[in-house]
XYZ file of C-alpha atoms in Angstrom:
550
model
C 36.242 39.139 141.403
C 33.075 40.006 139.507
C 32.878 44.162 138.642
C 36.364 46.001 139.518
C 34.559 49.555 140.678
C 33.522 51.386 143.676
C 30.980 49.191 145.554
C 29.647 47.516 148.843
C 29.752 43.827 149.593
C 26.272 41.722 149.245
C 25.305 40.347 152.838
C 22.871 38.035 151.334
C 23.359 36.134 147.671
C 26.534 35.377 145.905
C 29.337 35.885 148.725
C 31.340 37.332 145.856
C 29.031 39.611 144.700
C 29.452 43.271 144.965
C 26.736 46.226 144.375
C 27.971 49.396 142.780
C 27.433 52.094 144.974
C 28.084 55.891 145.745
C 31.746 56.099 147.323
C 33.311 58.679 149.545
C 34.799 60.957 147.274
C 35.472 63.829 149.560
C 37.937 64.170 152.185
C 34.924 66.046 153.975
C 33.352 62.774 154.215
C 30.264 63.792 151.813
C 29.178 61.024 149.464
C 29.590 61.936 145.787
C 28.118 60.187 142.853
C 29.486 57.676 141.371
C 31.361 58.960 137.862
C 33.376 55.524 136.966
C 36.562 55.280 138.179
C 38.118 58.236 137.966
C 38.211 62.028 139.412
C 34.977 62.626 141.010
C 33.761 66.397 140.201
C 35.839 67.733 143.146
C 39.239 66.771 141.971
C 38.989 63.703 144.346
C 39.829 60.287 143.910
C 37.181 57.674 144.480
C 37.502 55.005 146.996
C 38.016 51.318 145.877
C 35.935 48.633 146.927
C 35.548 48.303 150.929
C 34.568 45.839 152.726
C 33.163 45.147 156.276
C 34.579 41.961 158.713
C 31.697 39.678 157.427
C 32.628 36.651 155.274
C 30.423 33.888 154.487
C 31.326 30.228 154.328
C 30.227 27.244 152.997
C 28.625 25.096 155.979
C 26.625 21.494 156.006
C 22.572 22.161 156.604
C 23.448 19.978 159.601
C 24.961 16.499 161.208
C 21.654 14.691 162.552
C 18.852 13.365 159.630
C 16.049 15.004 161.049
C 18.189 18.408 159.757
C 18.499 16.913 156.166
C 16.224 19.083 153.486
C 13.518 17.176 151.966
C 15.508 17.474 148.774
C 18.503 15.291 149.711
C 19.617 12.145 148.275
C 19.436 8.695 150.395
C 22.413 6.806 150.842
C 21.848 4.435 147.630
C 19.824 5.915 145.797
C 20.793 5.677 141.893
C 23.606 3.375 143.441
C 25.615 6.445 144.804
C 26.558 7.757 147.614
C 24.924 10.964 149.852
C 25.344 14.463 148.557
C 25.705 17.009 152.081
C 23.903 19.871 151.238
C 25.368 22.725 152.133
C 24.432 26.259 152.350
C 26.264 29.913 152.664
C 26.808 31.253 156.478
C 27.807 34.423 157.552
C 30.786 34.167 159.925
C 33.367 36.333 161.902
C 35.959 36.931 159.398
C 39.342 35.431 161.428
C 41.909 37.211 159.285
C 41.814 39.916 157.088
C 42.980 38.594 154.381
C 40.059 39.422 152.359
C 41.134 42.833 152.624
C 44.201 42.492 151.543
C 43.588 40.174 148.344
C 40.947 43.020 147.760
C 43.192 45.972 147.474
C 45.950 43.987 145.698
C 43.804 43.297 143.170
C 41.759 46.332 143.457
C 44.949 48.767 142.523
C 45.313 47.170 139.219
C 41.704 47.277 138.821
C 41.482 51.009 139.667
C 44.297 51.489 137.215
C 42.824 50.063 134.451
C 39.213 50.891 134.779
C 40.216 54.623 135.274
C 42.340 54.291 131.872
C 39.158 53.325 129.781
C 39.299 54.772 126.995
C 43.129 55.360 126.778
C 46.025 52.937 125.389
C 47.656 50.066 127.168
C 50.786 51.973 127.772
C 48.886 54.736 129.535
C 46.951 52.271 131.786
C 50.146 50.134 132.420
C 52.252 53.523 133.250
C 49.336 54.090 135.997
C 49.787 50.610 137.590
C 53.257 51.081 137.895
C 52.855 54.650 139.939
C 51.391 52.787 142.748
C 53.300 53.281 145.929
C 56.579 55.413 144.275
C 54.751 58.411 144.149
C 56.371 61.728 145.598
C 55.158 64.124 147.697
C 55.607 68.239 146.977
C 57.696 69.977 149.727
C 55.036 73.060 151.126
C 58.404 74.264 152.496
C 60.921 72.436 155.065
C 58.122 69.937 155.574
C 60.622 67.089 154.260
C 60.323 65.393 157.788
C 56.555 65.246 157.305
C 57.355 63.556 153.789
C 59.676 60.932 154.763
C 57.498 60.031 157.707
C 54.328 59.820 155.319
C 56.104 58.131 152.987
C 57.023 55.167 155.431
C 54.055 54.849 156.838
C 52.455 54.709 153.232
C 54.566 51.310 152.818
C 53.348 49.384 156.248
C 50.860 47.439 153.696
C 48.767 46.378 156.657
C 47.724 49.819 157.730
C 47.401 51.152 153.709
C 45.362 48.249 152.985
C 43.168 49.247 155.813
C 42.554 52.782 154.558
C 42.052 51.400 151.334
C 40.261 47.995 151.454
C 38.616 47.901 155.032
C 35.164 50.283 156.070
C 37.360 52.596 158.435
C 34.973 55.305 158.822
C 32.801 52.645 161.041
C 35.595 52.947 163.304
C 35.327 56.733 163.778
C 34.938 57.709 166.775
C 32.772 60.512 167.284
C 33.048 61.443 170.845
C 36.363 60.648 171.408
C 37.727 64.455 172.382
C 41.637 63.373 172.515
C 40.602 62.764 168.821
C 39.585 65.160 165.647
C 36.447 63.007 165.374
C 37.779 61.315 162.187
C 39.214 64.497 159.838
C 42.868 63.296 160.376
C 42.079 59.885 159.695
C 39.607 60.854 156.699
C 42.597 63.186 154.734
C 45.316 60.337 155.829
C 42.710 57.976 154.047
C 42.629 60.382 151.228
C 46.791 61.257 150.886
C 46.910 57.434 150.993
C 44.725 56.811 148.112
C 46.518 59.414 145.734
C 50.112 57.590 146.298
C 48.221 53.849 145.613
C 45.301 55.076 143.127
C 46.833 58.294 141.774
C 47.819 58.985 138.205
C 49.974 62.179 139.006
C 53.716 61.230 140.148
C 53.892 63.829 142.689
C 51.035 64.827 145.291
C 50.540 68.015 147.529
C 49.782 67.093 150.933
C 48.129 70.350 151.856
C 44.627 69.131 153.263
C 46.847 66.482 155.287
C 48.727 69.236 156.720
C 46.059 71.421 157.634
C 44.154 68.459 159.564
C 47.591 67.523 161.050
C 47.835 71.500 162.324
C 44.440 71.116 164.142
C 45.523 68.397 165.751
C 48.938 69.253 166.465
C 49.395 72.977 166.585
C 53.110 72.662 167.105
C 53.417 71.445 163.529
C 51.803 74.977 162.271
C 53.858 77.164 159.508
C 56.604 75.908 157.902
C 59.803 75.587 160.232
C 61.874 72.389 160.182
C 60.699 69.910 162.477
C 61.767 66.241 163.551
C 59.638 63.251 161.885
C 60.019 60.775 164.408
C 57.959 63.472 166.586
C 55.359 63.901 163.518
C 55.308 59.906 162.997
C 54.796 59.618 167.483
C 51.470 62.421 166.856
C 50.152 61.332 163.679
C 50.225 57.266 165.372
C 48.434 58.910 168.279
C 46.047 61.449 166.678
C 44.917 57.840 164.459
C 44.389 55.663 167.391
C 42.176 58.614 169.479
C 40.141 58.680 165.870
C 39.676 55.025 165.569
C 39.401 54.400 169.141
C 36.749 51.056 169.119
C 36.230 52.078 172.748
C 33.855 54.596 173.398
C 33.653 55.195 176.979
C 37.062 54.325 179.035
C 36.573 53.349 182.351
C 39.055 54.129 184.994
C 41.051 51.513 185.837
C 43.662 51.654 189.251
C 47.016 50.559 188.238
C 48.381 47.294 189.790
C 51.828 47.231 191.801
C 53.562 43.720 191.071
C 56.672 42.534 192.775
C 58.017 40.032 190.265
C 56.775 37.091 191.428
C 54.572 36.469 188.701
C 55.550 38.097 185.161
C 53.434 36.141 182.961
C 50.256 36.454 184.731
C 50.460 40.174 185.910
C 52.125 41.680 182.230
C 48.267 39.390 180.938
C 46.565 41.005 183.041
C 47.827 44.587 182.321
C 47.213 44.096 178.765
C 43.824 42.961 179.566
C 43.397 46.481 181.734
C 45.033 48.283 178.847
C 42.432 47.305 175.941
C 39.707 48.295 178.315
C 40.621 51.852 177.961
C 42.444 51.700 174.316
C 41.739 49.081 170.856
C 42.517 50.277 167.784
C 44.092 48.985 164.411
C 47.426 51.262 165.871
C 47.000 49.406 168.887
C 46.795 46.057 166.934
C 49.683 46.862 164.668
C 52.337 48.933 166.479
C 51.997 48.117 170.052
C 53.945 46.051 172.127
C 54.600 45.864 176.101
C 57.733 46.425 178.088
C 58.480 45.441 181.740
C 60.178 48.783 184.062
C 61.375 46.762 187.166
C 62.443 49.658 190.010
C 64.791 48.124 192.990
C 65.627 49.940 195.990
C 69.177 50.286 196.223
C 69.452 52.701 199.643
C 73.034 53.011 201.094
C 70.918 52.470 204.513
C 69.776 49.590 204.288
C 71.556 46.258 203.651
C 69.755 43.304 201.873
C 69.711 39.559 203.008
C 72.079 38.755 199.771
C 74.739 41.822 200.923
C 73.435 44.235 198.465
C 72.185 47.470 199.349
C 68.658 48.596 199.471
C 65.888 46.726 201.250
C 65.124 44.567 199.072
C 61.637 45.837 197.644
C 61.184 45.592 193.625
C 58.118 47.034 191.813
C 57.288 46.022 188.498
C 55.054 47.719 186.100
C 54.138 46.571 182.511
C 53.830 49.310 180.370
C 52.621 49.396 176.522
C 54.929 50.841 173.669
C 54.425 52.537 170.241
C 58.287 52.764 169.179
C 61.847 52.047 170.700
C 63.629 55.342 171.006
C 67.426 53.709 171.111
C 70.329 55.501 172.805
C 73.515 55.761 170.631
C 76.935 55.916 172.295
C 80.686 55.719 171.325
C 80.436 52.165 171.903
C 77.160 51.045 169.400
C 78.380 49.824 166.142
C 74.964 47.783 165.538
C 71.460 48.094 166.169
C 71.892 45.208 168.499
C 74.038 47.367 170.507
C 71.712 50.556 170.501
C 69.274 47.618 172.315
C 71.333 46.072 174.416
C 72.166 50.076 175.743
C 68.687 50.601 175.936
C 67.856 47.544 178.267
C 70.836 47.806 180.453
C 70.482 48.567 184.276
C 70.829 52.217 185.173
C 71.919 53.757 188.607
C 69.360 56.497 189.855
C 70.707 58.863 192.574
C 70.897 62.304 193.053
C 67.510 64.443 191.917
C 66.604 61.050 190.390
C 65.769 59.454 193.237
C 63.074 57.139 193.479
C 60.750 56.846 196.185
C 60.566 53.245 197.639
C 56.925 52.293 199.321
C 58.747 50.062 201.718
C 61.214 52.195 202.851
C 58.964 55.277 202.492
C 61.459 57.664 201.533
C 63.064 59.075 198.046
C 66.342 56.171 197.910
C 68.642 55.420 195.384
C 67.454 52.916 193.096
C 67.997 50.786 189.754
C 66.038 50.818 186.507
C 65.420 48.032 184.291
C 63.693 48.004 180.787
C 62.832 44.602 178.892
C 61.216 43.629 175.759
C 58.315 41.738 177.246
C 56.345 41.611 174.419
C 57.249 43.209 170.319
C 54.495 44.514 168.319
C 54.045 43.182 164.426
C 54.834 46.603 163.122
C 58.014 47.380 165.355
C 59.365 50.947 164.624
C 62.812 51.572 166.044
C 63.888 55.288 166.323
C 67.509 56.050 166.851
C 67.865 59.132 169.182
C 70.808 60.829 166.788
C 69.838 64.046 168.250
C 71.105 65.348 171.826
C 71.492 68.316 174.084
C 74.335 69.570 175.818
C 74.497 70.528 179.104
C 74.141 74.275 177.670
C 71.082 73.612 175.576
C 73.222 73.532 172.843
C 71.253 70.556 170.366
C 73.568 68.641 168.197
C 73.753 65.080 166.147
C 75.187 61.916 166.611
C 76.730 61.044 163.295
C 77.800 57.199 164.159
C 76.667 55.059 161.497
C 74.822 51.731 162.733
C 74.729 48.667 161.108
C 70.516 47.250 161.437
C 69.561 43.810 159.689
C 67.489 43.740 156.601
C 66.422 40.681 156.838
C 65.682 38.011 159.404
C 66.672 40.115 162.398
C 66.176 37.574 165.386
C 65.127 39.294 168.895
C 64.579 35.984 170.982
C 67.359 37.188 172.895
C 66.141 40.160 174.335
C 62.483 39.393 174.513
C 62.289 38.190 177.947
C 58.272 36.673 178.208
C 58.108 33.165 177.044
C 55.272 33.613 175.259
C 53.925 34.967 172.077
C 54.741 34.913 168.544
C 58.751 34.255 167.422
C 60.483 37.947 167.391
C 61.656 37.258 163.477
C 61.621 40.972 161.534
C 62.616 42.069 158.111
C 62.985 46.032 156.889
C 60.283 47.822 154.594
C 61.250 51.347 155.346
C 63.672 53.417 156.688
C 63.446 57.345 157.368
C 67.053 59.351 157.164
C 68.384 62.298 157.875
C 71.146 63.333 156.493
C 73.261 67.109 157.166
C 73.576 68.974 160.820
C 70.777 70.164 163.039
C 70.544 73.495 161.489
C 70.590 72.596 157.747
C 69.489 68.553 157.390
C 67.261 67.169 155.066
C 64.669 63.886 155.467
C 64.377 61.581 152.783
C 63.129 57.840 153.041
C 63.498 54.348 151.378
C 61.158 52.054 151.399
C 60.238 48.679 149.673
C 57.593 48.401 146.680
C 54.574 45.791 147.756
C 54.232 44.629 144.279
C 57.858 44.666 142.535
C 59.634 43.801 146.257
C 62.237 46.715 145.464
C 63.698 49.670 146.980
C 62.656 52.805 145.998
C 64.527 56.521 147.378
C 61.619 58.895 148.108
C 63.216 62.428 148.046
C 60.089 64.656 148.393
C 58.443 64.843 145.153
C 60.936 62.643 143.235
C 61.177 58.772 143.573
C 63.591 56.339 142.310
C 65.097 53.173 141.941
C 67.715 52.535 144.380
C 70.822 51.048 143.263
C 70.262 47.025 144.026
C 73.726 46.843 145.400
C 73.024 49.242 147.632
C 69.478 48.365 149.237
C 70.579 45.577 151.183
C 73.599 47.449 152.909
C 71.969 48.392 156.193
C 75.313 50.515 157.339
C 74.913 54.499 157.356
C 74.865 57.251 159.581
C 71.672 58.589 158.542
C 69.288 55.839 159.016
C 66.956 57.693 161.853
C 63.340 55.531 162.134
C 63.484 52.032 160.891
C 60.359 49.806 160.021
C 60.006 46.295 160.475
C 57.508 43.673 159.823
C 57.538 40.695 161.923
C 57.678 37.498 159.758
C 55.531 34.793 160.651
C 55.687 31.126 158.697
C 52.634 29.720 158.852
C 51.960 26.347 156.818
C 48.939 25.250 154.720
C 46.855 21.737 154.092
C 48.971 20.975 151.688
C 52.462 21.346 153.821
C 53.229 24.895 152.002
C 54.613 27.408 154.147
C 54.064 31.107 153.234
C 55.011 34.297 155.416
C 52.901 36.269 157.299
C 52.725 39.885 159.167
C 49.692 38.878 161.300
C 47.725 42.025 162.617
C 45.331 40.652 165.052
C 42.440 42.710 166.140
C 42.676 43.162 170.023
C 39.641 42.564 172.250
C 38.702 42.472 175.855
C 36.611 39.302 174.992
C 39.093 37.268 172.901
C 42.415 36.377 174.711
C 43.743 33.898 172.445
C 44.616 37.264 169.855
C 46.598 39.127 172.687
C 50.147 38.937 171.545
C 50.364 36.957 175.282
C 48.440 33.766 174.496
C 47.443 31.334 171.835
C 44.026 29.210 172.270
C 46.282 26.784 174.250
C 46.936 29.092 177.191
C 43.585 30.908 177.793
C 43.664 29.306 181.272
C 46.629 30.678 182.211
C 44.580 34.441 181.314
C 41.784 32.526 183.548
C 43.750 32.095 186.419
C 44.897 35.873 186.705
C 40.968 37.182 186.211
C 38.128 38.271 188.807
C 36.021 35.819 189.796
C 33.262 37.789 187.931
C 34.400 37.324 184.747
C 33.030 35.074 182.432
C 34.716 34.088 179.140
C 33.055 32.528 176.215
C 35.041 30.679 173.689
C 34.167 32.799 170.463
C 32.509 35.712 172.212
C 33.510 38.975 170.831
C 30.705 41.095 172.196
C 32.249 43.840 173.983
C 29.484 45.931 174.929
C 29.460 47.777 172.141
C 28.689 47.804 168.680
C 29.741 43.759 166.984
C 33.036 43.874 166.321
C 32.833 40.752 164.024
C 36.808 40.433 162.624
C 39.254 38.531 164.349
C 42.509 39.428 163.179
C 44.131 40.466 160.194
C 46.646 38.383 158.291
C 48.585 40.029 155.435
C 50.539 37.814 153.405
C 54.149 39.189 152.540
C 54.959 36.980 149.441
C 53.036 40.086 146.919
């Protein structure tokens, strides 16, 4: 890979060539010099190498003779045949691949060009700290730790802090954001439990950015991590928000008739106002369908209500799964979650038609799941005094090849196929719990128990159980097979970058369909096959592919 330190990539030359360069020490975003590999003046770790979304490719000088070089050889000469010539492009980058080969390789690299100097056994004793280290408790800030440490070990999104130019991705006048400090010290936390040589790191500056952000999360009180993990997720995308002025866009009433085409055309609406590597990770789309149920009115079909339906399609971040008496599997906690519910009473819903508050059914469905899908299980309730306590049931959740065809009701997209990586718990009462998480190593494919500052081995007999009551946000990657030249098939979480211009990458369509995303768009509109220009700065990256056999 040429020379394993801090660097930029070449845009002109050797494709593979890098140029040593000054790296972002700071979590201040200042530029320090570059001093090898390891601490930079400041206490700081360096960055790795990072790269941009160009790539180049080897292309023919052209089809037609008249665009042959001087140079090349004539069929028959020296009784052989034609040489193409061929010459270095720069293309869109259609994966991100490159990214992720990068920081795979670029960890080990780190390791060992930091341990110059030292013996084997120190450098190797590095390498192996990658990903299982701890982080310090500041005091009850365990949720904060088992969050981190989950989010730490969805590869996509730590390759991306590590391996990818984030900071171009800033933005800077985005005032729902912290114009880039909480995505700078996440950056920075990240590199210290990938690149770090200590086994334990204090997650102070992370904290403090957090705080600005999120006052709620100020002092030291216990809090809950799935509502840390929900505000750190959304103080990320606001930072690395690709659109910089959102236009307002007047929400669409749809009656049914057309699912496919109207749930297209509110993603399409959606990225307008919101693209961002959270947005291309961890979002998905669910349909609400609302049916007026009055006791007035009688349907055609007997049924009550008058027979108006609206249907809205409506992005997601996370599941938050009810639990009842009834829910012995995560299956169940779904099936709960989707199931028709009643509204009456103060929860009357106003129906257009009718125009009056009437009773009414609700009705949530997976439309479309996200790569990254994070399931929270809502073990936490409040009685009708106020009175908070938890649901100890334990629920039994796949590990591996958990199949949601069932309950994803669009036809299209990718196959719903997931497998574990991480799993935040709580375990005690409301008043005296304790967060800890599990997670699975990128490089040795085990489980590791991350109890604040101390990480271990989990006991293989254990690690594929998937039965507890203390399992509280899971983490799945969905598992694509995707199958080389050569007939090889690999897996793949594919994270592909979301934009206005390029329907084929909305989790709706492949290339095949874009006329079905045609048929639902102004007249106005004019689509280019390839275009990514999206009135902004070029976005030149397609999509991100992360290959799950490391």
């Amino acid at each position: 890979m040429g020379n394993c330190i801090a660097g930029e990539r070449r845009t002109h030359g050797r494709s593979d060539a890098f140029i040593p360069t000054d790296t972002y020490g700071g979590a201040d975003g200042q530029r320090q010099p570059s001093q090898g590999m390891g601490k930079t003046s400041r206490g700081r770790l360096q960055s790795m190498i990072r790269v941009g979304s160009s790539v180049f490719k080897t292309e023919p000088f052209g089809s037609h003779a008249g665009n042959r070089p001087p140079n090349e050889a004539k069929r028959g000469d020296s009784g052989s045949e034609a040489v193409t010539p061929t010459k270095l492009e720069k293309h869109k980058a259609s994966t991100y691949d490159h990214v992720h080969q990068i920081v795979n390789i670029g960890i080990e690299c780190y390791h060992r060009n930091s341990s110059m100097g030292q013996d084997e056994c120190t450098t190797e004793n590095a390498r192996q700290l990658s990903g299982k280290v701890g982080l310090i408790n500041l005091g009850n800030t365990c949720f904060m730790n088992s969050s981190l440490q989950c989010l730490s070990n969805t590869i996509p999104l730590t390759d991306y802090f590590l391996g990818y130019d984030y900071r171009s991705e800033i933005n800077h006048e985005n005032f729902l954001g912290t114009q880039g400090s909480l995505s700078i010290s996440f950056a920075e936390l990240i590199k210290h439990l990938w690149l770090g040589s200590e086994r334990c790191y204090r997650p102070e500056d992370f904290k403090t950015k957090l705080e600005q952000f999120a006052p709620q999360f100020r002092g030291y009180d216990q809090q809950d991590a799935h509502e840390l993990l929900a505000f750190l997720l959304d103080g990320l995308h606001e930072d690395l928000n690709r659109v910089k002025k959102r236009p307002y866009i007047e929400e669409k009433d749809c009656d049914g008739t057309n699912d496919e085409g109207d749930s297209i055309l509110a993603w399409s609406n959606y990225l307008l106002r919101n693209r961002s590597i959270i947005v291309d990770m961890f979002q998905g789309q669910l349909r609400n369908t609302m049916t007026c149920r009055s006791i007035s009115k009688i349907s055609p079909d007997g049924t009550f209500g008058c027979g108006h339906c609206n249907v809205k399609f409506d992005p997601f971040m996370y599941l938050s799964l009810p639990i009842s008496s009834h829910c012995k599997t995560l299956d169940d906690c779904l099936q709960l979650y989707c199931e028709e519910e009643l509204l009456d009473g103060d929860e009357k819903w106003y129906c257009p038609k009718c125009e009056c508050h009437v009773e009414a059914t609700k009705k949530i469905d997976l439309w479309m799941l996200p790569p990254i899908l994070i399931i929270h299980l809502k073990r936490f309730k409040f009685s009708s005094t106020g009175q908070r306590s938890k649901i100890e049931t334990p629920i039994r959740y796949s590990t591996n090849d958990w199949d949601l065809t069932e309950l994803k009701k669009s036809s299209g997209g990718s196959y719903p196929l997931y497998e574990l990586y991480a799993v935040s718990h709580h375990r005690g009462d409301v008043g005296f719990g304790h967060y800890t998480a599990h997670a699975k190593n990128r490089f040795d494919g085990k489980w590791y128990d991350f109890n604040d500052s101390r990480c271990q081995r989990i006991d293989p007999f254990n690690e594929n159980s998937g039965d507890d009551s203390s399992a509280y946000c899971l983490f799945y990657n969905r598992v694509e097979r995707i199958s080389n030249a050569n007939g090889d098939v690999r897996t793949n979480t594919i994270i592909r970058r979301q934009s206005t211009n390029r329907p084929e990458l909305w989790p709706h369509l492949q290339r095949s369909k874009v006329n079905q995303w045609k048929s639902v768009r102004s007249d106005n509109f004019v689509w280019k096959d390839g275009d990514d220009e999206e009135g902004e700065e070029l976005i030149e990256t397609e999509s991100l592919s992360i290959n799950g056999n490391t």
